[in-house]
Short mmCIF file of C-alpha atoms and ligand atoms in Angstrom, two decimals:
data_model
loop_
_atom_site.label_atom_id
_atom_site.label_comp_id
_atom_site.label_asym_id
_atom_site.label_seq_id
_atom_site.Cartn_x
_atom_site.Cartn_y
_atom_site.Cartn_z
CA MET A 1 13.34 21.90 19.02
CA ILE A 2 15.71 19.97 21.31
CA ASP A 3 13.95 16.83 20.19
CA ASP A 4 14.87 17.63 16.56
CA LEU A 5 18.58 17.84 17.44
CA PHE A 6 18.57 14.27 18.68
CA ARG A 7 16.39 12.78 15.97
CA SER A 8 18.25 11.26 13.00
CA PRO A 9 17.57 13.07 9.72
CA GLN A 10 16.02 9.90 8.25
CA THR A 11 13.09 10.11 10.64
CA ARG A 12 12.15 13.75 9.92
CA ARG A 13 8.77 14.14 8.29
CA MET A 14 9.11 15.54 4.76
CA ILE A 15 6.62 15.90 1.92
CA PHE A 16 7.54 15.38 -1.74
CA LYS A 17 5.23 16.15 -4.59
CA LEU A 18 5.08 13.38 -7.23
CA GLY A 19 2.26 14.90 -9.27
CA ASP A 20 -0.58 17.44 -8.97
CA ASN A 21 -2.55 14.99 -6.79
CA ALA A 22 0.16 12.63 -5.55
CA LEU A 23 2.47 13.07 -2.59
CA VAL A 24 5.06 11.08 -0.67
CA LEU A 25 4.83 11.71 3.08
CA GLN A 26 8.26 10.58 4.24
CA ASN A 27 8.32 9.24 7.81
CA PHE A 28 4.64 9.98 8.31
CA LEU A 29 4.36 6.86 10.50
CA ALA A 30 6.00 6.95 13.92
CA GLU A 31 7.87 3.89 15.23
CA LYS A 32 5.21 3.24 17.90
CA GLN A 33 2.55 3.25 15.20
CA THR A 34 4.43 0.89 12.87
CA GLN A 35 5.06 -1.52 15.74
CA ALA A 36 1.34 -1.60 16.55
CA MET A 37 0.57 -2.10 12.85
CA ILE A 38 2.99 -5.04 12.57
CA LYS A 39 1.24 -6.74 15.53
CA ASP A 40 -2.09 -6.23 13.79
CA ILE A 41 -0.69 -7.63 10.51
CA ILE A 42 0.47 -10.78 12.33
CA ASN A 43 -3.07 -11.24 13.70
CA ILE A 44 -4.54 -10.81 10.22
CA ILE A 45 -2.22 -13.33 8.56
CA ASN A 46 -3.14 -15.90 11.21
CA ILE A 47 -6.68 -15.75 9.78
CA VAL A 48 -6.03 -15.04 6.08
CA PRO A 49 -2.41 -16.02 5.32
CA PHE A 50 -0.17 -14.44 2.70
CA ARG A 51 -0.36 -16.37 -0.57
CA TYR A 52 1.27 -16.18 -4.00
CA MET A 53 -1.62 -15.72 -6.41
CA PHE A 54 -1.74 -16.29 -10.17
CA THR A 55 -2.41 -13.59 -12.73
CA PRO A 56 -5.16 -14.29 -15.32
CA SER A 57 -2.37 -15.12 -17.81
CA GLY A 58 -1.09 -17.88 -15.51
CA HIS A 59 2.01 -16.25 -14.01
CA GLN A 60 2.54 -16.74 -10.29
CA MET A 61 3.22 -13.41 -8.56
CA SER A 62 6.47 -12.93 -6.62
CA VAL A 63 4.64 -10.74 -4.08
CA ALA A 64 2.62 -12.62 -1.43
CA MET A 65 -0.73 -10.96 -0.69
CA THR A 66 -3.72 -10.91 1.57
CA SER A 67 -6.35 -8.33 2.51
CA CYS A 68 -8.49 -6.93 5.26
CA GLY A 69 -11.66 -4.83 5.10
CA ASP A 70 -15.13 -5.37 3.63
CA PHE A 71 -13.43 -6.38 0.37
CA GLY A 72 -10.18 -8.11 -0.48
CA TRP A 73 -8.38 -8.19 -3.83
CA ILE A 74 -7.72 -11.48 -5.56
CA THR A 75 -6.38 -12.69 -8.88
CA ASP A 76 -6.72 -16.11 -10.49
CA ASN A 77 -7.43 -17.62 -13.90
CA LYS A 78 -10.82 -15.82 -13.90
CA GLY A 79 -9.32 -12.33 -13.52
CA TYR A 80 -8.63 -9.55 -11.03
CA ARG A 81 -11.45 -8.63 -8.64
CA TYR A 82 -12.58 -7.69 -5.15
CA THR A 83 -14.43 -10.29 -3.07
CA ARG A 84 -16.17 -10.24 0.31
CA VAL A 85 -14.87 -13.72 1.18
CA ASP A 86 -11.32 -15.07 0.98
CA PRO A 87 -11.49 -18.01 -1.45
CA LEU A 88 -8.50 -19.69 0.29
CA THR A 89 -9.99 -19.84 3.79
CA ASN A 90 -13.68 -19.28 2.97
CA THR A 91 -13.86 -16.61 5.68
CA SER A 92 -14.75 -12.93 5.46
CA TRP A 93 -11.68 -10.72 5.26
CA PRO A 94 -10.80 -9.48 8.78
CA LYS A 95 -11.82 -5.94 9.75
CA ILE A 96 -9.33 -3.14 9.00
CA PRO A 97 -7.65 -2.56 12.41
CA SER A 98 -8.39 0.88 13.85
CA SER A 99 -4.63 1.42 14.14
CA PHE A 100 -4.41 1.42 10.31
CA TYR A 101 -7.74 2.99 9.53
CA ARG A 102 -7.31 6.22 11.45
CA LEU A 103 -3.80 6.81 10.09
CA ALA A 104 -4.89 6.17 6.50
CA CYS A 105 -7.70 8.76 6.81
CA GLN A 106 -5.33 11.19 8.55
CA ALA A 107 -2.76 10.86 5.77
CA ALA A 108 -5.41 11.47 3.10
CA GLU A 109 -6.77 14.46 5.00
CA HIS A 110 -3.25 15.82 5.54
CA VAL A 111 -2.97 16.36 1.78
CA GLY A 112 -6.52 17.55 1.20
CA PHE A 113 -8.53 14.38 0.47
CA ILE A 114 -11.35 14.71 2.99
CA ASN A 115 -14.00 12.01 3.64
CA PHE A 116 -11.74 9.13 2.62
CA LYS A 117 -13.47 5.97 3.84
CA PRO A 118 -11.39 2.98 2.76
CA ASN A 119 -13.23 -0.34 2.72
CA ALA A 120 -10.37 -2.51 1.45
CA CYS A 121 -6.77 -2.78 2.57
CA LEU A 122 -4.39 -4.88 0.48
CA ILE A 123 -1.37 -6.26 2.29
CA ASN A 124 1.64 -7.04 0.07
CA GLU A 125 4.67 -8.94 1.32
CA TYR A 126 7.96 -8.63 -0.59
CA THR A 127 11.21 -10.55 -0.22
CA GLU A 128 14.49 -9.39 -1.77
CA THR A 129 13.55 -11.09 -5.05
CA SER A 130 9.94 -9.84 -5.35
CA LYS A 131 8.90 -7.41 -8.06
CA MET A 132 5.62 -5.88 -9.09
CA SER A 133 5.42 -5.09 -12.77
CA LEU A 134 4.14 -1.84 -14.28
CA HIS A 135 0.35 -1.62 -13.82
CA GLN A 136 -2.58 0.69 -13.07
CA ASP A 137 -4.94 0.28 -10.11
CA LYS A 138 -8.31 0.32 -11.85
CA ASP A 139 -10.33 -2.52 -10.29
CA GLU A 140 -11.99 -0.07 -7.87
CA LYS A 141 -15.43 1.20 -8.93
CA ASN A 142 -14.87 4.55 -7.24
CA LEU A 143 -12.00 6.22 -9.06
CA ASN A 144 -12.75 9.54 -7.32
CA ALA A 145 -11.40 8.24 -4.02
CA PRO A 146 -7.64 8.38 -3.52
CA ILE A 147 -5.41 5.43 -2.56
CA VAL A 148 -3.13 5.61 0.45
CA SER A 149 -0.11 3.34 0.84
CA PHE A 150 2.09 2.59 3.86
CA SER A 151 5.59 1.13 3.49
CA LEU A 152 7.07 -1.06 6.23
CA GLY A 153 10.37 -2.93 6.51
CA LEU A 154 13.02 -2.99 3.78
CA PRO A 155 13.21 -0.03 1.35
CA ALA A 156 11.85 -0.42 -2.18
CA LEU A 157 12.62 1.20 -5.50
CA PHE A 158 9.23 2.44 -6.66
CA LEU A 159 8.73 3.58 -10.26
CA TRP A 160 6.14 6.26 -10.87
CA GLY A 161 4.97 6.49 -14.47
CA GLY A 162 2.38 8.28 -16.52
CA LEU A 163 -1.05 7.51 -17.93
CA ASN A 164 0.44 5.53 -20.82
CA LYS A 165 2.48 2.42 -20.13
CA SER A 166 5.35 3.71 -22.29
CA ASP A 167 5.63 7.08 -20.48
CA LYS A 168 8.92 7.69 -18.72
CA VAL A 169 9.12 6.76 -15.05
CA VAL A 170 10.50 8.56 -12.00
CA LYS A 171 12.41 6.52 -9.40
CA VAL A 172 11.33 6.93 -5.77
CA ARG A 173 12.84 5.11 -2.79
CA LEU A 174 10.06 4.13 -0.37
CA GLN A 175 11.25 3.42 3.16
CA HIS A 176 9.81 2.14 6.42
CA GLY A 177 7.31 4.69 7.72
CA ASP A 178 6.69 6.38 4.37
CA VAL A 179 3.18 7.03 3.10
CA VAL A 180 2.08 7.77 -0.47
CA VAL A 181 -1.28 9.37 -1.23
CA TRP A 182 -2.52 9.62 -4.81
CA GLY A 183 -5.86 10.53 -6.35
CA GLY A 184 -7.46 12.89 -8.83
CA VAL A 185 -5.47 13.29 -12.05
CA ASP A 186 -2.79 10.89 -10.72
CA ARG A 187 -5.15 8.08 -9.74
CA LEU A 188 -4.54 6.00 -12.90
CA ARG A 189 -0.77 6.46 -13.20
CA PHE A 190 1.23 3.37 -14.13
CA HIS A 191 3.57 2.28 -11.34
CA SER A 192 5.78 -0.63 -10.31
CA ILE A 193 8.11 -1.94 -7.65
CA ALA A 194 11.41 -2.54 -9.45
CA SER A 195 13.42 -3.92 -6.55
CA ILE A 196 13.72 -4.36 -2.81
CA ALA A 197 16.87 -3.38 -0.94
CA SER A 198 18.88 -6.23 0.49
CA GLY A 199 19.54 -6.25 4.19
CA SER A 200 17.52 -6.75 7.30
CA HIS A 201 14.95 -4.54 8.99
CA SER A 202 14.88 -4.44 12.80
CA GLU A 203 11.23 -5.54 13.00
CA LEU A 204 10.47 -7.28 9.70
CA GLY A 205 13.82 -8.91 8.91
CA ARG A 206 14.46 -9.49 5.20
CA LYS A 207 10.99 -8.36 4.14
CA ARG A 208 8.98 -5.37 3.02
CA ILE A 209 5.26 -5.04 3.71
CA ASN A 210 3.09 -2.53 1.88
CA LEU A 211 -0.48 -1.67 2.82
CA THR A 212 -2.78 0.04 0.30
CA PHE A 213 -6.08 1.50 1.43
CA ARG A 214 -8.79 1.73 -1.19
CA GLN A 215 -12.42 2.75 -1.49
CA VAL A 216 -13.68 -0.06 -3.64
CA GLN A 217 -17.36 0.80 -4.10
CA ARG A 218 -19.04 4.09 -4.87
CA SER A 219 -20.46 5.54 -1.64
CA PHE A 220 -24.12 6.41 -2.24
C1 LIG B 301 -0.21 4.04 -7.90
N1 LIG B 301 1.58 -1.62 -4.53
O1 LIG B 301 -0.81 -2.97 -4.45
S1 LIG B 301 1.95 1.32 -3.56
C2 LIG B 301 -0.55 -2.29 -5.47
O2 LIG B 301 4.49 -0.91 -2.83
C3 LIG B 301 0.77 -1.59 -5.58
O3 LIG B 301 3.24 -2.67 -2.84
C4 LIG B 301 2.90 -1.08 -4.55
O4 LIG B 301 1.05 -1.02 -6.58
C5 LIG B 301 3.60 -1.57 -3.31
O5 LIG B 301 -1.35 -2.14 -6.40
C6 LIG B 301 2.94 0.40 -4.69
C7 LIG B 301 2.59 2.95 -3.84
C8 LIG B 301 2.03 3.81 -4.94
C9 LIG B 301 2.42 5.11 -4.92
C10 LIG B 301 1.96 6.01 -5.84
C11 LIG B 301 1.09 5.64 -6.86
C12 LIG B 301 1.17 3.45 -5.94
C13 LIG B 301 0.69 4.36 -6.91
C14 LIG B 301 0.62 6.58 -7.80
C15 LIG B 301 -0.26 6.24 -8.77
C16 LIG B 301 -0.68 4.97 -8.83
FE1 LIG B 302 -0.74 -0.67 -7.71
#
């Protein structure tokens, strides 16, 4: 209780319902945990660096990406897909650090998705001018598994849509330490990152990093 009096309101854990099977877990990640995760991200990008990939239609993305896990997500002139090897470095994607893995499963379990076993973790790096346009995440073969996302660094304006691209969107500010879990009826919702706040984060500077944990293959 005393602890609560001294903690700033922005670091209190709160849960917001976005949909029947989608929740924002505000401040789910503790500062110690995000610091450990940032160290692990630096190790990963030493092996498989962030890169600005091209969409199949030939547009270069404004979000730099890389992956860890058994599978990584790529996009090029041949399409969107998951691969076991990074085509840029010709190495296997690095293992998902245990510091991320346990927290991703815990977050899923916290909102009722038991047995989540992510085998891909996409790492997105945003600057103040990056955007991610309205899309669905449907390259995963197992659409029964939820997706868990972790936000680090600068805040983002996230837009949460419906199952049709033209459905109205809800604005959600995602901040450092926030987690979003979505599955079930909300798994194929359209969503986008409209903008990144300007400013500087104490650990990441003028950047935002988002991790998304996915179960890419059906588990037999
Ligand atoms: C999707 N990433 O990597 S994650 C992506 O912040 C991606 O980097 C964004 O979209 C990012 O594919 C957003 C957060 C999120 C939250 C709720 C969702 C994505 C969602 C609900 C339904 C579908
Ligand atoms: Fe997405």
